[in-house]
C-alpha cells in the first residue's frame, strides 16, 4: 500500500499487482491524493498537473466503483481549483460526451456515473468560474435523467444538487426545468431516487422562489404522494423538504424577497396545507365540506408519520423564538388535528394520531424552548384544557338534549385532552422542581384544571389526567400527600357519581405508583386510608347497580396500586387482603355450578371485572412484595387462582348464554391470570398444567378468535443483532415513538393507557415516557406466549410432542393472511419455550420431540415473510443450544448446506444462510468447528451474488455472526473474508444500505478476531491493518448514517487494539461533526468513540476538536452541518448536548466522556474548566429569582457575563443566526456541572498541595503567570456553590450544598497571608450563611435540610469564624432545627414518610454532636495552654467589649451550653434506639411495639440506614458529656416534667421516682459499651474510618471518668471482652491513627484495673 502514496499514480506498481487488488490500490492512491493536494505546494501541483489530469480522467473510463468515483471527482475538482483552470472545459466536455453516449450496457454504466459525479464536483467547487457553460450541462444531465435506470437517476440528481449549490442564484434560468424534471421522480419506484430528488429540491428551494409561492400547494401534494409506501430514509428526506419549504414560505430569506416582490404565505395557510397531508394524505384537496367528511379511506400511515416529522422540521427551522411567540396558534392547530373525525376513524387510528401529535409537541416544546418559555407554554396548555373541559361540561349538563352535535364533540375532545395532558405531564416532569411557578400561580390553576378532567365522560381523558397528576407529584414531591388527601376526600364526597369514582381512583392509583420515584415517600397512614377507601368501594358496589362496575374496578385498582408501596407497608394489610381475595371467588366447584345457574348478563360483567381486578391486585402483590411470599401465603393465594382456572373453562358457555359483550371482560380475566402465573414458581400449579396449556395454546393459535391478531413479542425474542434484517433498528431512532406505527405486527405502536388502567401505577418500561399497554387482544396473546415459555420446561415429553404436532396441524389448516398470523404466534411461543429451556438448563426431549420441533422450524426457513425466517433461524440456533449434541447439530448444518448448494430462489437462500449463522451463534466456535470451513466457503460465495442484494445482506450478516462466535478459530479465514469485504465495499451501489451495514458488521467482527495482533509490523498484519483502514474510510464517506456509525465503531475497535495506527487528527473532527447529526445512532456511535479516545488521549482529542473550530472559517468542513465549536471547545459542545439529548445511553456516555476529560485536563486547564462549570451554573432561569448574591466587587461584571452567556455558550449555530437563540442549560446539566466542580476540587487535592496554599500560589504565579492554582479561584468556587445551593431545583441544591461542604473542608485552614492569624474563608461568611438559610425554611424537603445541617456543623467546627456574633447566624439555624426535633412525633402537617422525619432529626442531632465535640476539644486545648496576658485595647476599641481578638477558650461551648440539658437527653434516646435497631433479627419481637424515640415501627428498615450514618459523633458527644458532668449527676431532678408526653428519650424507668444514681451509671455504661463493642466487633468494610475513630475516642473519653473506671474494673468480664475486641481491631485496621487510639483505650482500661487493685488493697489494709 505504501507504493500508492505518491502524487502521481505509480503505474508500474499498479501493473504488477493482480487484477483483484487494483481497485483497492487505486482507491488508496486517491485517498492519499485527497489529503496531499490541499497541503501540497501549488508550484509542485502545477508542474505535474497535466499528467495528473490525464491519469485521473483516464480512471473515469476504467469503470470505477461508487466510492472511487466520488473521490475521483473530488480530486479532479480540487486539482483544478488549486492549479490552472484552462483545461477544465476540455475535461467537462469529455464528461458531457460520456453522459450523452448511447451505450446502455451495464458494463458502461460505472463510467457514465463517474462522469456524472465529476460534473457535479466541478460545479460544486468552482461554481460561477465555469461561466456560461452551465445551461448545456444541465440540459445534458436532464436529458440523461429521462432514460437512466435507478442508479443513474440517483447519481444525476445528486450531481444536479451540487451544480445548484455551486451556482447559487446564477442558475435561475434553469430552475424551472430542473423542477419539472425532478418533481415527477418524487414518486419513483426506487426509494434511493426519492431521497435524491428530495435532497435536490431542498437545494433548489434556496433560490427558486416559485417553489414556495406559486408552486407551494403542488409541491405539498407531491410530497404527500412521495410519502406513500415510503421507507424511513424517504420519510426523513421528504419531511425535511416539506418542512423547510413551508418555513421558507412563511419567513422567506431576505435576498430572495428583495429580488422579486413576493406574496408571503400566512401561518394559517401554511398550517392548513400541512394539515391536509396529516388528515387526507396524498389524495388531493377536497374543497367542499360535505365531500370532505364523507371521503372514505383513511390516510396511509406512512404519510401521516412523514407529515408529523415535517411539522417538527418546520418548527425547528423557524426556531425557538418563533415557537415562543406563536405557541398558542401552533398548539391549537395540532390539537385540532387530533379532534378531526378523519384522524380518529377507528380506535387504533385515533391512538396513532394522538401519538403523532404528542411527538410534534414533545420534539418542539421539549427541545427548542428554555425553562422559562416552557413554563409559559405549560400555561397555554392549561388554558386549552380548561377551554375543552368547559365545552364538555356544557354538553354533559345539557339535559334538554338540544345540543345534538355535542356527543361527537365529547368523543373528539377526549383525544385532545389526552395529547394536552400527556404533554403537560412530560413538561412538568422534565422541569422537575423548576416547575413550581406553574403549580403555585393561582392564575394558571394547573391542579384545578387537571383535576377537573378526572370527571370527563371518557375514560382515556380521565386516565391522562391521572397520569399528569402523577408527573406533577414526581416533579414536586411535596404535592404528593396533599393530592392524595384531596382525591380521597373527593371520592368520599362524590361516591354517587360513576365518573368521579373512576377518575379519582385513577388519580390515587397513579399517585401511589409514583411514590417509588420520590425518595422521601409518603406517611405510613396513607396506606390505611387507601385500604379503607378501597374496602368501602368494594363493600358498597352491590348497593347501586348504576355504580357497581365503577366501584368494583376502582376498589381493586386502588389495592393493586397500594402493593407498589412494598412489603414494609403491605405487611400490615396482608391478612385482610388474603381474605378479600378468597371471598371474590367461589369456594368449590359446587358453588361455581350454582353461580352459573343464576345471574344475568350485567351481574356477570361485574363479577368478571371484579375477579380480573382481584387477580390484578394479586399480580401487583407478587411483583412488588417478594419478601412476603412465604410458602403459606403462596398456598393461600393458590386457592382463588385455581378457582379462576376452573372458571375459565366455564366462561365460553356463560358468554353463549349472556351475549358477546362479555368477551372483553373474560379476556381481561385471562390476561390477569396469565400475568400472575408467570410470576409464581410453576411447581405451585403443576396440577393444572393440562387445562392451562389447553387455554394458552388455544389463545395464541387463535382457535376461538376470528381476528388475525399477532403477538408483539417476536422482535424482542429474536436477537438484538438481527435488527438489520427485521428493520427493528428503527426503534433506535429519534422518531421511534411514531415509527412504531409502521411495524407489521398487530396494533404495533398503538399503546395507550386506556387499554389497561392498571399500567397507571406500574413502573414505566425503560426508555418510554409514559406506559403504553397494547390493546387487550394483543396483550392477552403476548401474556399467553410469555407464560407458555415459563411452563414448557416443566411439561412432560409426551405433552411437548402433542403440542408441537398440534402446532404443525394448526399451520396447515390456516390459509393466507391467517396462516401468517398463526405461524408468527406459534413461532414466538416456540422461541419463548426454547429460551425457557435454555435458562432452566433443561433439554428438549427424546428423538421424536426433536424431530417434530425440527420439522416445524425447517418449514419456516423458506417462508416468504422475512420476520418469520429470522425467527426460524433463531429457533434453530436455540434448539442446537438446548439439545447440545454434535450429531444433531451436524444434521441441522448438513440440511442447510444441501439446501444452499441446490436452491436458486432468494427466500430459501436467505433463510438457510441465516440458519448457519444462528447455529454458530448458539453453539459457539468449539461446538461448530468442523462445519466452519464449509459454512464460510458457502457464505462467501453467496455474498458475491450481485443479482440479489437481499441474499448478500443475509449471507454477510450470517458471516459476521460466525466471525463473532468462532473467535481465534476464524484466524485462517480472515484474509479471504477481508478481501471480499473490501471488494464489495468498492462495488455495491450505495443505495443498498443494508448490504453496507452488514459489511460494517463483518469488518468489526474481523478486527476483533485479529485483536491485539494488529499492533504488529509483519507484512501480512500490515496488509490486514491497511485493508481495515481502507474499509473504514469507504464507510465513513457513505451517505447513510448507519453505515457511518458502523465505520466509527470499527475505528473504535482498531483504536483499542492498535492505537498508534488510527489517525486522530482526521477522526476527531469527523466525530465532532457527527455530534450534530440528525440520526441518533450516529450521535451515539460518535460519543461512544469519543468516550474511548478520551480515556487515553483526552488532551489530543480536545486539541483536534479546537482545530476544527479554526478550520470552520475556511468552510472546509462538511457544508450545512450545524457544528459550532466555540472557545469552550469540545467540552462546551458536549455540555450543550446534555441539554438536548434524552437518550439514556447517549447521556451516560457524554457524562463519562466529560469525566475522562476532566480527570486528565482539569488540573492543567483549571480556569477553562471552572469557567465552563460557572457558565453552566450561572444560566439559572429566573423563574422566581434566585436569592441575590452578596458579593460587592463582582457584581457588575457578573451581570455582563450572564448577558453574554446565553449567546456565546451553547449556541447550536453560528453567531450571525440570531433567529435561533440557544436554550439556557437545563437543571439536569447544571447538577452535572456542580458534580464536576466537586471532582475538580478533589483532583486538585490529589495533584498538588500548593492548590490550597494562598502564599505559595501567589509566589508561584509571580514566577509563572500561566500557572493556574485552585486557591486563586476561591471566590468563583464559593459563588458557584452558592448559585447551586440557592436554586429552585432540589437536586441542584443538594449538589450545591455538597460543593460548599467540600470547599469548607478543604480551605478551612488556609491562612490569609495579608492578615496573619486569619484564614481566607473568613471573608465569605456572609455567603455561607446566605446559602444555608433557605435550606432551613419550613417547606424545604428533609433531605436538603439534613444536608444543610451537615454543612452547618462543618462550618461551625471548621474554626474559620472566630467571632461569636458572626457564628450566631449559622448557630441560630441549628437552634431552630433543634426546636423542631423536640416537637416529638405527632407533628401536625406531615408531607413525607416517617423515615424522612427520622433522617432530618438525626441529622440535626448529629450536627450538634459534631459541634459539641469540636467545642470540647477547643476548651480542652485552651485549658492546657498557659493563660495569655490580656492585650491593651488601643488598636481595636470597637471590639473591646468582645474581649478583643483573643478567642475566649470556652467560646464555642457557650453556644452549646444552653442546649445541653435537652441535647443530652435526645442523644441518649437516640443511642438507645440505635442499640435496639442493631439487635439481630431473631430479637425483633423484643423491640418496643410503637417504635423508638425517632422512628416508627413501620419504617424500621429505612430508619436503620439513617441511624447507621449518624450514631458515631453522637456517641462521642455523649461520652464527653458524661465525662464532664460526672455521668450526669444532678440532672435527673429536672428530667421528668421537661417535655410533652411523647418526648423522646426519658430513661425508661424514670416515671415516678428518679433511679438511684448507681443504677443510672450502670445503665448508661452498658448502653455506651454495648453500642461500641457491637460496632467494633465487626465494623463493615464500607463504614468510614471516621466512625471507628469516633467510637474509640468515645471509649477513651468515657474511661477517663472515675465512675466508668470503677464500673469496668468491677466487671472483669466486660474489660476482657473489650480488650479482645480491641486486639482484633488492632490486627485488622491499618491507619496509624486508629492503632494509636486503640492503645490509648487499652491504657485507660489498665489504669482502671490498677486503680481498682489499689483501692482494694487500701480497703483491705483499712479493714
XYZ file of C-alpha atoms in Angstrom, residues 541-965:
425
model
C -70.511 -1.941 44.976
C -73.566 -4.160 45.116
C -75.824 -1.477 46.619
C -76.385 0.515 43.461
C -76.319 -1.106 40.046
C -75.533 2.224 38.333
C -72.212 2.312 40.183
C -71.339 -1.304 40.808
C -68.994 -1.660 37.842
C -67.029 1.537 38.586
C -66.817 0.861 42.312
C -65.593 -2.687 41.784
C -62.929 -1.603 39.304
C -61.885 1.344 41.470
C -61.592 -0.723 44.652
C -59.312 -3.330 43.116
C -57.300 -0.726 41.220
C -56.503 1.054 44.494
C -55.472 -2.186 46.189
C -53.234 -3.059 43.234
C -51.624 0.375 43.458
C -51.167 0.003 47.212
C -48.980 -3.070 46.595
C -46.407 -0.963 44.760
C -45.515 0.651 48.093
C -43.676 -2.540 49.003
C -43.575 -5.096 51.772
C -42.961 -2.800 54.719
C -46.375 -1.217 54.231
C -48.352 -4.120 52.762
C -47.281 -6.393 55.635
C -49.855 -4.712 57.890
C -52.741 -5.258 55.498
C -51.914 -8.741 54.218
C -54.421 -10.801 56.326
C -57.245 -8.521 55.172
C -56.109 -8.779 51.547
C -55.967 -12.582 51.626
C -59.499 -12.627 52.986
C -60.760 -10.261 50.261
C -59.152 -12.373 47.551
C -60.644 -15.563 48.921
C -64.132 -14.102 49.019
C -64.191 -12.908 45.400
C -64.075 -16.427 44.001
C -66.472 -19.319 44.696
C -65.078 -21.763 47.262
C -65.853 -25.034 45.444
C -66.861 -26.384 42.057
C -70.353 -26.822 43.514
C -70.604 -23.102 44.180
C -69.319 -22.447 40.687
C -72.093 -24.576 39.167
C -74.697 -22.830 41.292
C -73.307 -19.483 40.196
C -73.690 -20.419 36.534
C -77.329 -21.151 37.012
C -78.243 -17.718 38.320
C -77.300 -14.169 37.391
C -77.940 -12.059 34.331
C -75.513 -10.545 31.838
C -74.912 -7.402 33.939
C -74.077 -9.247 37.152
C -71.748 -11.475 35.160
C -69.994 -8.451 33.754
C -69.481 -7.025 37.243
C -68.374 -10.409 38.554
C -65.820 -10.924 35.788
C -64.465 -7.382 36.166
C -64.222 -7.917 39.918
C -62.294 -11.147 39.503
C -59.985 -9.611 36.913
C -59.367 -6.771 39.372
C -58.633 -9.168 42.215
C -56.171 -11.130 40.078
C -54.547 -7.866 39.012
C -54.063 -6.800 42.634
C -52.592 -10.255 43.341
C -50.162 -9.869 40.482
C -49.130 -6.487 41.816
C -48.631 -8.063 45.262
C -46.459 -10.880 43.908
C -44.416 -8.453 41.792
C -43.834 -5.788 44.449
C -43.696 -7.696 47.724
C -41.464 -10.724 47.091
C -40.351 -10.769 50.767
C -43.888 -11.573 51.906
C -44.281 -14.570 49.592
C -43.865 -17.370 52.138
C -44.949 -20.942 51.408
C -48.085 -20.322 53.424
C -49.038 -17.116 51.594
C -48.492 -18.762 48.203
C -50.707 -21.643 49.303
C -53.449 -19.225 50.274
C -53.105 -17.326 47.004
C -53.404 -20.546 45.024
C -56.982 -21.170 46.246
C -58.533 -18.258 44.340
C -56.121 -18.754 41.408
C -57.087 -22.400 40.957
C -60.688 -21.388 41.146
C -60.087 -18.818 38.408
C -58.585 -21.554 36.229
C -61.633 -23.755 36.740
C -63.884 -20.824 35.921
C -62.009 -20.131 32.676
C -63.262 -23.382 31.202
C -66.872 -22.393 32.005
C -66.715 -18.852 30.611
C -67.402 -19.686 26.911
C -70.702 -21.286 27.973
C -71.581 -18.177 30.016
C -70.795 -15.919 27.050
C -73.041 -18.065 24.840
C -75.946 -17.562 27.206
C -75.473 -13.913 28.101
C -74.046 -12.353 24.951
C -70.758 -11.493 23.280
C -70.270 -8.210 25.142
C -68.783 -10.248 27.998
C -65.865 -11.309 25.765
C -63.701 -8.328 26.701
C -64.200 -8.880 30.439
C -63.432 -12.577 30.027
C -60.271 -11.756 28.094
C -59.248 -9.383 30.889
C -59.617 -12.223 33.421
C -57.412 -14.457 31.270
C -54.802 -11.717 30.867
C -54.594 -11.186 34.628
C -54.441 -14.907 35.280
C -51.580 -15.473 32.801
C -49.748 -12.481 34.233
C -49.808 -13.701 37.827
C -48.997 -17.320 36.926
C -45.914 -16.161 35.015
C -44.622 -14.608 38.257
C -45.241 -17.615 40.520
C -42.988 -20.701 40.583
C -44.520 -23.236 38.104
C -44.226 -26.001 40.726
C -47.075 -24.374 42.650
C -49.613 -25.067 39.892
C -48.336 -28.230 38.194
C -51.653 -29.923 38.911
C -53.389 -27.581 36.494
C -50.850 -27.728 33.651
C -53.130 -29.655 31.285
C -56.071 -27.302 31.474
C -53.788 -24.282 31.445
C -51.805 -25.359 28.374
C -55.036 -26.051 26.515
C -56.090 -22.442 27.169
C -52.685 -20.986 26.281
C -52.356 -22.880 23.010
C -55.922 -22.011 22.009
C -55.109 -18.372 22.786
C -52.105 -17.924 20.524
C -53.171 -20.310 17.755
C -56.302 -18.096 17.503
C -58.630 -21.104 17.899
C -61.641 -19.133 19.153
C -60.520 -15.837 17.685
C -61.736 -14.778 14.261
C -59.351 -11.806 14.103
C -55.816 -12.435 12.828
C -54.134 -10.899 15.859
C -50.354 -11.299 16.111
C -48.155 -11.066 19.161
C -45.795 -8.139 19.651
C -43.076 -10.187 21.361
C -41.346 -11.703 18.357
C -38.844 -8.887 17.835
C -37.792 -8.895 21.456
C -37.327 -12.682 21.445
C -35.142 -12.552 18.342
C -31.552 -11.495 18.784
C -30.814 -7.758 19.002
C -28.127 -8.050 16.310
C -30.647 -9.267 13.737
C -32.275 -5.843 13.648
C -30.736 -5.141 10.235
C -32.783 -7.995 8.774
C -36.024 -7.107 10.523
C -35.788 -3.330 10.323
C -36.152 -3.052 14.078
C -33.203 -0.640 14.268
C -35.918 1.957 13.738
C -36.502 1.605 17.450
C -33.127 3.260 17.909
C -34.032 6.499 16.112
C -35.294 9.813 17.396
C -38.600 9.013 15.701
C -39.129 5.723 17.496
C -42.425 6.666 19.080
C -44.102 7.300 15.720
C -42.155 4.865 13.529
C -43.516 2.036 15.709
C -46.884 2.520 13.997
C -45.458 1.202 10.744
C -44.190 -2.129 12.071
C -46.028 -5.137 10.672
C -47.400 -6.776 13.856
C -50.969 -6.136 15.052
C -51.653 -2.703 16.504
C -47.909 -2.101 16.733
C -47.103 1.175 18.422
C -50.717 1.792 19.454
C -50.031 1.667 23.160
C -52.430 3.707 25.273
C -53.286 3.896 28.951
C -56.945 3.057 28.396
C -56.045 -0.424 27.149
C -55.090 -1.384 30.683
C -55.750 1.075 33.514
C -53.541 -0.896 35.921
C -50.475 0.299 33.991
C -51.027 3.719 35.533
C -49.401 2.548 38.763
C -46.764 0.181 37.356
C -43.130 1.094 36.698
C -42.611 2.659 33.286
C -40.616 0.464 30.896
C -37.076 1.815 30.352
C -36.863 4.317 27.537
C -40.595 5.069 27.496
C -42.014 8.384 28.633
C -45.427 7.059 29.541
C -46.736 3.492 29.859
C -48.356 2.277 26.643
C -50.041 -1.098 27.088
C -51.156 -2.590 23.758
C -54.845 -3.303 23.047
C -56.360 -6.168 25.045
C -56.480 -8.569 22.081
C -52.704 -8.296 21.609
C -51.841 -8.196 25.334
C -53.656 -11.481 26.017
C -51.734 -13.226 23.251
C -48.472 -11.710 24.495
C -49.185 -12.912 28.024
C -50.093 -16.409 26.819
C -46.854 -16.638 24.813
C -44.771 -15.500 27.781
C -46.462 -17.941 30.159
C -46.052 -20.759 27.630
C -42.292 -20.144 27.779
C -42.361 -20.363 31.582
C -44.434 -23.555 31.736
C -42.972 -25.505 28.784
C -39.721 -26.570 30.517
C -41.813 -28.221 33.281
C -44.083 -30.244 30.989
C -43.667 -33.963 30.272
C -42.101 -35.013 26.941
C -45.355 -36.682 25.880
C -47.261 -33.419 26.137
C -44.488 -31.476 24.431
C -44.765 -33.761 21.433
C -48.558 -33.419 21.319
C -48.296 -29.641 21.320
C -45.599 -29.466 18.633
C -47.648 -31.760 16.384
C -50.735 -29.666 17.072
C -48.807 -26.535 16.015
C -47.883 -28.117 12.668
C -51.541 -29.049 12.179
C -52.747 -25.501 13.002
C -50.372 -24.005 10.448
C -51.505 -26.479 7.824
C -55.210 -25.758 8.439
C -54.934 -21.967 8.191
C -54.754 -20.163 4.856
C -53.391 -16.864 3.542
C -53.105 -13.979 5.961
C -54.441 -16.069 8.798
C -51.714 -18.644 8.264
C -49.072 -15.919 8.567
C -50.624 -14.715 11.824
C -50.931 -18.208 13.347
C -47.393 -19.028 12.282
C -45.987 -15.828 13.777
C -47.665 -16.528 17.100
C -46.618 -20.182 17.169
C -43.024 -19.268 16.401
C -42.933 -16.673 19.099
C -44.270 -19.266 21.558
C -41.722 -21.878 20.435
C -38.904 -19.336 20.787
C -40.216 -18.391 24.198
C -40.241 -22.082 25.177
C -36.710 -22.725 23.862
C -35.454 -19.665 25.716
C -37.122 -21.033 28.877
C -35.421 -24.403 28.381
C -32.026 -22.754 27.953
C -32.490 -20.640 31.090
C -33.555 -23.702 33.078
C -30.630 -25.739 31.672
C -33.067 -28.476 30.668
C -33.199 -30.484 27.412
C -35.724 -30.516 24.612
C -36.566 -34.212 24.913
C -36.142 -37.532 23.074
C -35.771 -38.024 19.327
C -39.457 -37.740 18.341
C -39.852 -34.397 20.143
C -36.763 -33.057 18.404
C -37.961 -34.331 15.056
C -41.298 -32.634 15.399
C -39.692 -29.370 16.509
C -37.132 -29.526 13.700
C -39.798 -30.108 11.075
C -41.734 -27.094 12.351
C -38.673 -24.845 12.249
C -37.212 -26.038 8.953
C -40.555 -25.414 7.290
C -40.369 -21.732 8.176
C -36.847 -21.151 6.864
C -38.456 -20.965 3.400
C -41.246 -18.618 4.437
C -41.629 -15.503 2.282
C -42.046 -13.339 5.404
C -38.522 -12.215 6.466
C -39.539 -11.844 10.122
C -40.614 -15.497 10.209
C -37.365 -16.577 8.587
C -35.493 -14.634 11.242
C -37.495 -16.335 13.967
C -36.902 -19.748 12.420
C -33.152 -19.184 12.262
C -33.142 -18.027 15.871
C -35.215 -21.078 16.913
C -32.826 -23.390 15.113
C -29.855 -21.930 16.964
C -31.686 -22.143 20.301
C -32.583 -25.772 19.576
C -28.958 -26.629 18.886
C -28.084 -24.935 22.190
C -30.718 -26.868 24.148
C -30.036 -30.282 22.552
C -26.261 -29.768 22.582
C -25.377 -32.996 20.745
C -22.777 -32.913 17.994
C -24.691 -35.339 15.731
C -27.892 -33.313 15.941
C -26.024 -30.111 15.145
C -24.213 -31.784 12.253
C -27.550 -32.945 10.846
C -29.016 -29.450 11.057
C -25.949 -27.893 9.424
C -25.916 -30.511 6.664
C -29.571 -29.852 5.795
C -28.783 -26.175 5.276
C -25.596 -26.919 3.305
C -27.504 -29.161 0.900
C -30.304 -26.667 0.509
C -27.904 -23.780 -0.201
C -25.981 -25.741 -2.793
C -29.120 -26.517 -4.793
C -31.554 -23.652 -4.116
C -31.774 -20.732 -6.528
C -34.649 -18.761 -5.012
C -33.938 -15.775 -2.789
C -36.160 -16.904 0.072
C -34.561 -20.230 0.870
C -31.037 -18.914 0.276
C -31.563 -16.142 2.793
C -33.314 -18.392 5.324
C -30.715 -21.145 5.279
C -27.751 -18.794 5.302
C -29.159 -17.214 8.482
C -29.650 -20.728 9.888
C -25.902 -21.334 9.572
C -25.129 -18.050 11.335
C -27.524 -18.836 14.186
C -26.119 -22.346 14.653
C -22.661 -20.896 15.131
C -24.000 -18.109 17.346
C -25.552 -20.509 19.850
C -23.089 -23.393 19.899
C -20.004 -21.205 19.694
C -16.696 -21.789 17.965
C -15.828 -25.142 19.522
C -19.159 -26.887 19.017
C -19.380 -25.997 15.353
C -15.691 -26.074 14.467
C -15.933 -28.896 11.970
C -18.581 -27.022 9.946
C -16.649 -23.772 9.927
C -14.860 -24.281 6.626
C -17.983 -25.327 4.713
C -20.102 -22.550 6.243
C -17.549 -19.886 5.398
C -16.997 -21.025 1.834
C -20.749 -21.198 1.126
C -21.449 -17.783 2.666
C -18.513 -16.125 0.882
C -19.920 -17.419 -2.399
C -23.438 -16.209 -1.598
C -22.147 -12.780 -0.596
C -20.802 -12.266 -4.122
C -24.204 -12.779 -5.713
C -24.705 -9.283 -7.109
C -28.087 -10.191 -8.601
C -29.837 -10.195 -5.222
C -28.976 -7.683 -2.566
C -31.186 -9.487 -0.103
C -29.079 -12.640 -0.392
C -25.936 -10.550 0.042
C -27.346 -8.907 3.171
C -28.381 -12.161 4.861
C -25.230 -14.054 3.969
C -22.954 -11.225 5.143
C -24.953 -10.920 8.347
C -24.524 -14.653 8.988
C -20.855 -14.389 8.166
C -20.498 -11.658 10.808
C -22.212 -13.955 13.333
C -19.794 -16.752 12.519
C -16.739 -14.495 12.782
C -18.041 -13.236 16.147
C -18.668 -16.658 17.590
